[in-house]
Short mmCIF file of N, CA, C and O in Angstrom, two decimals:
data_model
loop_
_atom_site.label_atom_id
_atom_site.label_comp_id
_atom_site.label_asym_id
_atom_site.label_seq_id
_atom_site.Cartn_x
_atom_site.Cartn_y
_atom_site.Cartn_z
N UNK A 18 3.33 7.36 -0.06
CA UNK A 18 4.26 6.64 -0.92
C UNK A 18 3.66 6.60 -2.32
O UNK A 18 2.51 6.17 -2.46
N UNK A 19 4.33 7.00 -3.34
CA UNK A 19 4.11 7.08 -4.51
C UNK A 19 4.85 6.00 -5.19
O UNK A 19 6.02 5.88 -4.81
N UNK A 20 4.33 4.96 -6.36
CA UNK A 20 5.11 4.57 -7.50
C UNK A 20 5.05 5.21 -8.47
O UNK A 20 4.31 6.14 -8.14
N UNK A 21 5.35 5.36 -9.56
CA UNK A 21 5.34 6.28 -10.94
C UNK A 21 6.49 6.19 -11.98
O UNK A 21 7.62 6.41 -11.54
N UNK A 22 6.39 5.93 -13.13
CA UNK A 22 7.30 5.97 -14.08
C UNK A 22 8.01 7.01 -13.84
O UNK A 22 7.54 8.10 -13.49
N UNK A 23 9.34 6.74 -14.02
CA UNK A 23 10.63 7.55 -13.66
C UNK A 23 10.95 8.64 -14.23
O UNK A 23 10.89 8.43 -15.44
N UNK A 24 11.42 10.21 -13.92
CA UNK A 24 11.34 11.08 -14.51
C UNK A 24 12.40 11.60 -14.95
O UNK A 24 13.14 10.73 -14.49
N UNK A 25 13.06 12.27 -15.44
CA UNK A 25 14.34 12.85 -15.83
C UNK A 25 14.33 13.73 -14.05
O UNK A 25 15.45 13.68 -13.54
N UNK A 26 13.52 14.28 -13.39
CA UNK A 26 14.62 14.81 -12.17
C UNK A 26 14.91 13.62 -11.21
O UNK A 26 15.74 13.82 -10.33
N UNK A 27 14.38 12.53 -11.27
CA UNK A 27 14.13 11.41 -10.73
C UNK A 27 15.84 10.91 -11.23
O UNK A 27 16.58 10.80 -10.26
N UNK A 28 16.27 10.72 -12.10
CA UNK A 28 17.58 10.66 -12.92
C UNK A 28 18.86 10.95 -12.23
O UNK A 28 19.85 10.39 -11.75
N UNK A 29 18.29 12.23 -12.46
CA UNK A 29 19.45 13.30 -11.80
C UNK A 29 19.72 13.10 -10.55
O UNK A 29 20.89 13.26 -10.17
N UNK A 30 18.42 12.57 -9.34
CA UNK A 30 18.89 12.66 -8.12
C UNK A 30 19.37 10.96 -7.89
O UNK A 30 19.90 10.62 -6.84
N UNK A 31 19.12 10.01 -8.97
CA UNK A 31 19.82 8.58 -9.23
C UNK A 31 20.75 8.36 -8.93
O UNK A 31 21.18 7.53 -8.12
N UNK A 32 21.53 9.54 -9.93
CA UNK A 32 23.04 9.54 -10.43
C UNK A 32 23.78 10.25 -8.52
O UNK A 32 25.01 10.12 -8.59
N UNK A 33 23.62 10.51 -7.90
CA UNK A 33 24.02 10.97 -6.72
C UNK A 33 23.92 10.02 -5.77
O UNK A 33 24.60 10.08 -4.75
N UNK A 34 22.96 8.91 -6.03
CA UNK A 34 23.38 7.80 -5.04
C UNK A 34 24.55 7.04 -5.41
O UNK A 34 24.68 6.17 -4.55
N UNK A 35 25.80 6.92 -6.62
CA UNK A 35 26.44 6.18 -6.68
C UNK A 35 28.07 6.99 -6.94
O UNK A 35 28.42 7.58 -7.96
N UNK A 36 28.83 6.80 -5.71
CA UNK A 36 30.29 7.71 -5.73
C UNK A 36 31.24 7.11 -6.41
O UNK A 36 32.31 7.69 -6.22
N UNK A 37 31.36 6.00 -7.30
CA UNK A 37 32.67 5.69 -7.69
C UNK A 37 31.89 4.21 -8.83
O UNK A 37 30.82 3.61 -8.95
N UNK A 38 33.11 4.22 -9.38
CA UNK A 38 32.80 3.46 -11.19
C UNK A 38 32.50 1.85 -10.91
O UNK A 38 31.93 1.13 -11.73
N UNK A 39 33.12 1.27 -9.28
CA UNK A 39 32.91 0.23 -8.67
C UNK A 39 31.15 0.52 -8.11
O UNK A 39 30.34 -0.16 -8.75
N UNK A 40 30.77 1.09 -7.43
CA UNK A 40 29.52 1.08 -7.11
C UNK A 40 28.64 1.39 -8.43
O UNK A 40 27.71 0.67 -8.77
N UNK A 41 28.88 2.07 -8.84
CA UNK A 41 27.67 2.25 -9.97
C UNK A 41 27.81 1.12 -11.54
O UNK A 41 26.97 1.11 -12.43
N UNK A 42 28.92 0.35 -11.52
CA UNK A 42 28.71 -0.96 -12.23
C UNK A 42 28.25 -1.75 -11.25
O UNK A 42 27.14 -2.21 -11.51
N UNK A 43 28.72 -2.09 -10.16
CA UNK A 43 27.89 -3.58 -8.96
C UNK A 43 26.28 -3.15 -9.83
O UNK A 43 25.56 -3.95 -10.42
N UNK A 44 26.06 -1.69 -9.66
CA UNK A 44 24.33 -2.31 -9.46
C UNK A 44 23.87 -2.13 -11.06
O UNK A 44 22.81 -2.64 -11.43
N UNK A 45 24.98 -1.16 -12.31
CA UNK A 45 23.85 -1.10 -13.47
C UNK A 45 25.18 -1.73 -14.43
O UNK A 45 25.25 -1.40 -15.61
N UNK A 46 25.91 -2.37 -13.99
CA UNK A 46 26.91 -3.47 -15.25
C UNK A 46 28.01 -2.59 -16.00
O UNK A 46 28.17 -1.49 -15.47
N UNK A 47 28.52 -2.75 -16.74
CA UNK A 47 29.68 -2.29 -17.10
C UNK A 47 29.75 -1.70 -17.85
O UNK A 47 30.78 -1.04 -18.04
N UNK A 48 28.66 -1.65 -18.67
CA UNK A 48 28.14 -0.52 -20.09
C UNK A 48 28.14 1.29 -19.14
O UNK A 48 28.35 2.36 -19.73
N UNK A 49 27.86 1.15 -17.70
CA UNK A 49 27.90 2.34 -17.14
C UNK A 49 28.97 3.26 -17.29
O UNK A 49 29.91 2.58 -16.88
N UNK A 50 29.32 4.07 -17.52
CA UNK A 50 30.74 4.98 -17.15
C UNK A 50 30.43 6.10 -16.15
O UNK A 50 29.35 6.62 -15.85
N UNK A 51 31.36 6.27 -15.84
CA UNK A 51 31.88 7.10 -14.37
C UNK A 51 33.19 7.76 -14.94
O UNK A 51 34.15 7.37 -15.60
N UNK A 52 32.74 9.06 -14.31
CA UNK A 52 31.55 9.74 -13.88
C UNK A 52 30.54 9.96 -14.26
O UNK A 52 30.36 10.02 -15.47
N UNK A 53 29.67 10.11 -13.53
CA UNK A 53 28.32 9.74 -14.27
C UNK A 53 27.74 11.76 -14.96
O UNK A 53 27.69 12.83 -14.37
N UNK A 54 27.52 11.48 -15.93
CA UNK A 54 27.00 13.00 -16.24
C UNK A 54 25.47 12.31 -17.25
O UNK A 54 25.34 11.25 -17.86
N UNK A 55 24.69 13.26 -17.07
CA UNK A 55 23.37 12.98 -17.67
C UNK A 55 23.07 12.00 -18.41
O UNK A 55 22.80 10.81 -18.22
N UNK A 56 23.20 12.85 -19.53
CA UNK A 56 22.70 12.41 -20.55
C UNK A 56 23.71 10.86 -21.03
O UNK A 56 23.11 9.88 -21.46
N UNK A 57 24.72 10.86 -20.93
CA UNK A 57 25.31 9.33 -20.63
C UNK A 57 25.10 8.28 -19.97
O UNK A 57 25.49 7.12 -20.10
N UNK A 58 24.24 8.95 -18.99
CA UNK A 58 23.83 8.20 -17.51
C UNK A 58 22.63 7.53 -18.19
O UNK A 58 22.77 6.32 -18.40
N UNK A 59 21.46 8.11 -18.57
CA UNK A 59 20.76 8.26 -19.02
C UNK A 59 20.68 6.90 -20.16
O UNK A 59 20.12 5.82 -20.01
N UNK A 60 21.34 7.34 -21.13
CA UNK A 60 21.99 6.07 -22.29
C UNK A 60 22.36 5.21 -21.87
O UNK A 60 21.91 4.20 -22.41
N UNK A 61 23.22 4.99 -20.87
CA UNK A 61 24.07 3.71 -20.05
C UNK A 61 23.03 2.91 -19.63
O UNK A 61 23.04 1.74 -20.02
N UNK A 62 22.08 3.31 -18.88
CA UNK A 62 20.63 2.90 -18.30
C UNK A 62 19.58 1.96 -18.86
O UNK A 62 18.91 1.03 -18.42
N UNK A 63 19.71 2.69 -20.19
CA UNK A 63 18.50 2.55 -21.46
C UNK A 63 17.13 2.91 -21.03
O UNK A 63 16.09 2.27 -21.17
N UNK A 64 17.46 4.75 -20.17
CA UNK A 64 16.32 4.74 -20.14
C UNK A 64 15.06 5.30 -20.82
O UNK A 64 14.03 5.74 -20.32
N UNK A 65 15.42 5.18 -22.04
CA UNK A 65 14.44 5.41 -23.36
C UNK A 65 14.22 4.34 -23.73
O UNK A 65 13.45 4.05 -24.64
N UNK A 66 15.06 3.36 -22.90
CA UNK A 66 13.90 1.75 -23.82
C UNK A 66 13.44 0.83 -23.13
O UNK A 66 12.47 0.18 -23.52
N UNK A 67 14.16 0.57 -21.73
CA UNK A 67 13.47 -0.08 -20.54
C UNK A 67 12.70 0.88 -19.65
O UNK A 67 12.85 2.06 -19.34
N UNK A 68 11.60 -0.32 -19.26
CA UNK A 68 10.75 0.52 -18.18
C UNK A 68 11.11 1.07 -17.28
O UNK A 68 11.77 0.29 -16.60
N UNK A 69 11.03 2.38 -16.68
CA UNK A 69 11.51 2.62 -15.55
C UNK A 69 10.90 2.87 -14.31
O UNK A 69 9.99 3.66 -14.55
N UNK A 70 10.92 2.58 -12.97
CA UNK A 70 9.59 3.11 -11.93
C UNK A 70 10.62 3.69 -11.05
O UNK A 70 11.76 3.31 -10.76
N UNK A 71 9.78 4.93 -10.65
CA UNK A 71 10.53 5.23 -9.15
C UNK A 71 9.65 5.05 -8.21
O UNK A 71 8.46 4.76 -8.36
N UNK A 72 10.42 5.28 -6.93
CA UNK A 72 9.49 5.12 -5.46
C UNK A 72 9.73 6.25 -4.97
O UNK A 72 10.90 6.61 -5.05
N UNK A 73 8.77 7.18 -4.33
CA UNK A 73 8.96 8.55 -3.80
C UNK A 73 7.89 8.64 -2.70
O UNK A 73 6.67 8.74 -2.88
N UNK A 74 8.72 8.58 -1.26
CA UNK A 74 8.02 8.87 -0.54
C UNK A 74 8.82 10.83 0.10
O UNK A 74 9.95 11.28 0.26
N UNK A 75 6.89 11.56 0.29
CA UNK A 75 7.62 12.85 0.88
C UNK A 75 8.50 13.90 -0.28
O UNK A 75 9.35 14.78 -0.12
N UNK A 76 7.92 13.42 -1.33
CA UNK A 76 8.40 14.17 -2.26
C UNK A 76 9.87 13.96 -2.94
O UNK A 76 10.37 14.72 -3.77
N UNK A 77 10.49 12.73 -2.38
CA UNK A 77 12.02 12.33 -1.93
C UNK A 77 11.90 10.76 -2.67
O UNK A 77 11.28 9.75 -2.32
N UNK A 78 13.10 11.12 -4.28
CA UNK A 78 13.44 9.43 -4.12
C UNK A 78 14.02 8.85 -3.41
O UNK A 78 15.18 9.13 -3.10
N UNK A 79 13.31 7.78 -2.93
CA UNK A 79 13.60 6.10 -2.46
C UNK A 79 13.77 4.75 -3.07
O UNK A 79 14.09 3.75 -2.42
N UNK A 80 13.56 4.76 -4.17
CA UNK A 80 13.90 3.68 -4.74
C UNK A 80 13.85 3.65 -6.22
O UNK A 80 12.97 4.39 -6.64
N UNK A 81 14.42 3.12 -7.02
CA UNK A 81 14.35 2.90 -8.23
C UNK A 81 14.71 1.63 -8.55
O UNK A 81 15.55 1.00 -7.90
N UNK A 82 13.97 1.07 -9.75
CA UNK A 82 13.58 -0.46 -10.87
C UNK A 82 13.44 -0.31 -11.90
O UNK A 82 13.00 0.80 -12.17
N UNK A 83 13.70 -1.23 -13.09
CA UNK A 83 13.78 -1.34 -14.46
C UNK A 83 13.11 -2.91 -14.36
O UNK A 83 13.21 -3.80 -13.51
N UNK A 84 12.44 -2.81 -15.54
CA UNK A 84 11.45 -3.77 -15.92
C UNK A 84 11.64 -3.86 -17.70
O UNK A 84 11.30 -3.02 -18.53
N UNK A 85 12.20 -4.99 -17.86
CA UNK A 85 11.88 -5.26 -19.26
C UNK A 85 11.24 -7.06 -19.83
O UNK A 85 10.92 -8.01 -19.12
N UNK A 86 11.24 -6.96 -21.04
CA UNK A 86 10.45 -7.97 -21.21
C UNK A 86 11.10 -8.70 -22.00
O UNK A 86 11.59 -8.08 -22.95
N UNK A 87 11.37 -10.17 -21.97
CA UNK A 87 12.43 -10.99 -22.86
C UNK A 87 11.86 -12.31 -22.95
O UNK A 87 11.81 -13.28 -22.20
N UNK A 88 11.48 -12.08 -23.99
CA UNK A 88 11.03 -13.77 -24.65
C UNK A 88 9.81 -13.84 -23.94
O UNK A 88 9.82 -14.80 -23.16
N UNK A 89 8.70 -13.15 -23.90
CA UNK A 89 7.71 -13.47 -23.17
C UNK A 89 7.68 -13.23 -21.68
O UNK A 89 6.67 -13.26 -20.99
N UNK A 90 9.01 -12.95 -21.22
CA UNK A 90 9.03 -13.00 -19.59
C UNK A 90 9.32 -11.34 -19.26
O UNK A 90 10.08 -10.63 -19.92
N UNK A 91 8.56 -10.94 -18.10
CA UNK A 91 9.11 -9.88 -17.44
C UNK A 91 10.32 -10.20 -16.44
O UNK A 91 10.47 -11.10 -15.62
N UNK A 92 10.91 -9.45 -16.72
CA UNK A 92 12.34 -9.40 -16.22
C UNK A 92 12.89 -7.81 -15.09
O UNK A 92 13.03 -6.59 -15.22
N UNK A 93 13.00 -8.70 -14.20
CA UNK A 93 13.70 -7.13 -13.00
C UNK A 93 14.66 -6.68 -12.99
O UNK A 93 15.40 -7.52 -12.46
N UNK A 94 15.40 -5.59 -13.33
CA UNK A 94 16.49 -5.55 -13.16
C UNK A 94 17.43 -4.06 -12.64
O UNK A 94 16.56 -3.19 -12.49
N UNK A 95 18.49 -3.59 -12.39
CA UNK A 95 18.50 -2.34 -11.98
C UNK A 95 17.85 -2.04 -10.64
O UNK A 95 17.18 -1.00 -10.63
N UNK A 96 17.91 -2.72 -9.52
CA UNK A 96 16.87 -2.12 -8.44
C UNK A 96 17.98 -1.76 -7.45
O UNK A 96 19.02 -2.41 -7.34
N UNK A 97 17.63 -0.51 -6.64
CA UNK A 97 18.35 0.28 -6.31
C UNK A 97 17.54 1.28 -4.83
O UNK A 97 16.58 2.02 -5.05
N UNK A 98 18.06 1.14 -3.60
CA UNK A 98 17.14 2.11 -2.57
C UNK A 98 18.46 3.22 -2.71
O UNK A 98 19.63 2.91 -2.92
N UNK A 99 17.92 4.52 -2.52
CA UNK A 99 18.42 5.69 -1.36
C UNK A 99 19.57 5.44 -0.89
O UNK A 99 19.64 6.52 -1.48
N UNK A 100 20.90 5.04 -0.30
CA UNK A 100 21.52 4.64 0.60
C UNK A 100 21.22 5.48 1.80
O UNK A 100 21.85 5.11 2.79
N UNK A 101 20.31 6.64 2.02
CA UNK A 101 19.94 7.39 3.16
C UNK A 101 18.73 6.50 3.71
O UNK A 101 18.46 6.37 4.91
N UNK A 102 18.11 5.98 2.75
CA UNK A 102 16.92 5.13 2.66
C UNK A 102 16.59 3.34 3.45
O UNK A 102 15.69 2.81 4.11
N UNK A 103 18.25 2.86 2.75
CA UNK A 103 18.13 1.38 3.38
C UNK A 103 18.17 1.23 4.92
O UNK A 103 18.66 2.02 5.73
N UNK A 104 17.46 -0.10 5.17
CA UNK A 104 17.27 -0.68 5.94
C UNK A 104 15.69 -0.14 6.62
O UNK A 104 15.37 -0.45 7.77
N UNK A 105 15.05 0.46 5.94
CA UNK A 105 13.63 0.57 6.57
C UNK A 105 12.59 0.30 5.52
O UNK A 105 11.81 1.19 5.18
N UNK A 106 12.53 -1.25 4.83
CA UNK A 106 12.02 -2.09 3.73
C UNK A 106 11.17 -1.55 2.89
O UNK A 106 10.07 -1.95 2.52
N UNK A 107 12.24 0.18 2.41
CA UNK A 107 12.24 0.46 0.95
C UNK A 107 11.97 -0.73 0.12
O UNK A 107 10.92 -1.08 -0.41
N UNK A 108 13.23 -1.31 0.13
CA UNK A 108 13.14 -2.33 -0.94
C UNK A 108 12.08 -3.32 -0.95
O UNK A 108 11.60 -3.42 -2.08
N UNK A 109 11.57 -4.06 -0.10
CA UNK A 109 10.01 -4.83 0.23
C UNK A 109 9.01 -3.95 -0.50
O UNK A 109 8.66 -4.48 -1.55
N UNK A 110 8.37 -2.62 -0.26
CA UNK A 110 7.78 -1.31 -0.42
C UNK A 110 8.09 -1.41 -2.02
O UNK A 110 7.16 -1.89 -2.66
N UNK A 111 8.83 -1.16 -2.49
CA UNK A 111 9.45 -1.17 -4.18
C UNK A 111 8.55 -2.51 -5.02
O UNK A 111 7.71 -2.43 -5.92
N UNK A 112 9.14 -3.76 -4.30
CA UNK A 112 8.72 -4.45 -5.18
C UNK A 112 7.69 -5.30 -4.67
O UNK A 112 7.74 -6.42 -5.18
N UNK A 113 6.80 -5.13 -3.86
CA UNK A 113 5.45 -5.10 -3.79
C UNK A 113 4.63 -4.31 -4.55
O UNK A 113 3.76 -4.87 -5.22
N UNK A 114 4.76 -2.92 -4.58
CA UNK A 114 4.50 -2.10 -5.55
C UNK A 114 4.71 -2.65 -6.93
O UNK A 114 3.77 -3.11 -7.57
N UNK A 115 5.96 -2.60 -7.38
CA UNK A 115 5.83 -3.40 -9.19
C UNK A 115 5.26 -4.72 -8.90
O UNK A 115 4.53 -4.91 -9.87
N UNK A 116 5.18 -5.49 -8.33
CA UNK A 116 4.63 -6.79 -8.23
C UNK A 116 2.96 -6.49 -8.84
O UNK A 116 2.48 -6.96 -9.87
N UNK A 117 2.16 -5.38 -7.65
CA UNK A 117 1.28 -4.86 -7.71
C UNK A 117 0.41 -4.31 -9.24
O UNK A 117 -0.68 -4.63 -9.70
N UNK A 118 1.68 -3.19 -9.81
CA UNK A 118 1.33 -3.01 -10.82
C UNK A 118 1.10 -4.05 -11.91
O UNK A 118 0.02 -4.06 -12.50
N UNK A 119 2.15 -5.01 -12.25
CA UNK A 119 2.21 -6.13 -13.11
C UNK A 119 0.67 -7.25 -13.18
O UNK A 119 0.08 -7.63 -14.19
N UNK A 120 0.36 -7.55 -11.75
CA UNK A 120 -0.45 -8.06 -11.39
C UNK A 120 -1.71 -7.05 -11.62
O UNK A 120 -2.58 -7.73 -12.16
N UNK A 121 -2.13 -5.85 -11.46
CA UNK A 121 -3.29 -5.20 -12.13
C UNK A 121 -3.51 -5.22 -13.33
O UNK A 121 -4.56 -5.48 -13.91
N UNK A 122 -2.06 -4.82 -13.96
CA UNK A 122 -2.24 -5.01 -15.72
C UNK A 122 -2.80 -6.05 -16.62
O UNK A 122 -3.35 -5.96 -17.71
N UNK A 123 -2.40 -7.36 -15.63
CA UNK A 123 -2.25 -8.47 -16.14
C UNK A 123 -4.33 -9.23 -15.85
O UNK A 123 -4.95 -10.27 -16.03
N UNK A 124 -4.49 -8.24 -15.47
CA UNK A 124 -6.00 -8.75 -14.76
C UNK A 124 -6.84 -8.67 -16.05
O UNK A 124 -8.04 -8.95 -16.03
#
């Protein structure tokens, strides 16, 4: 299991977990549009200005998180498993991991 800042192919295989303009606002808000194509996707996201982590186990994303910082506070937001993925505590796995990282940095 890998964590790692999120990559542009990491992106691409994002945009394929979400089939319709109802699922992909529930999880990234209404600034999203659908259909989703890159480089919009990309912008919709902000992912040139919020943090981004993925989770990759097996060479295969599993999870993705956004982390930003507001008024002093880290803030979670955007978190998202696989739908091939849920129910085998990806999501636990995810944010133990950023928990993890935050908590090393912060040492």
């Amino acid at each position: 299991m890998e964590f790692r800042l999120t990559n542009e192919n990491d992106i691409i295989e994002l945009q394929t977990w979400f089939g319709s303009l109802e699922e992909v606002q529930n999880w990234g808000g209404s600034r999203v549009r659908f259909p989703l194509v890159l480089e919009q996707f990309k912008k919709d996201i902000g992912w040139n200005i919020i943090t981004s982590y993925s989770m990759v186990c097996n060479e295969k994303l599993v999870g993705f998180v956004q982390v930003f910082d507001k008024y002093g506070y880290i803030h979670i937001g955007r978190v998202v498993i696989n739908p091939i993925n849920r129910g085998n505590a990806f999501g636990i796995k995810l944010m133990e991991a950023l928990f993890q990282k935050y908590k090393d940095s912060n040492q």
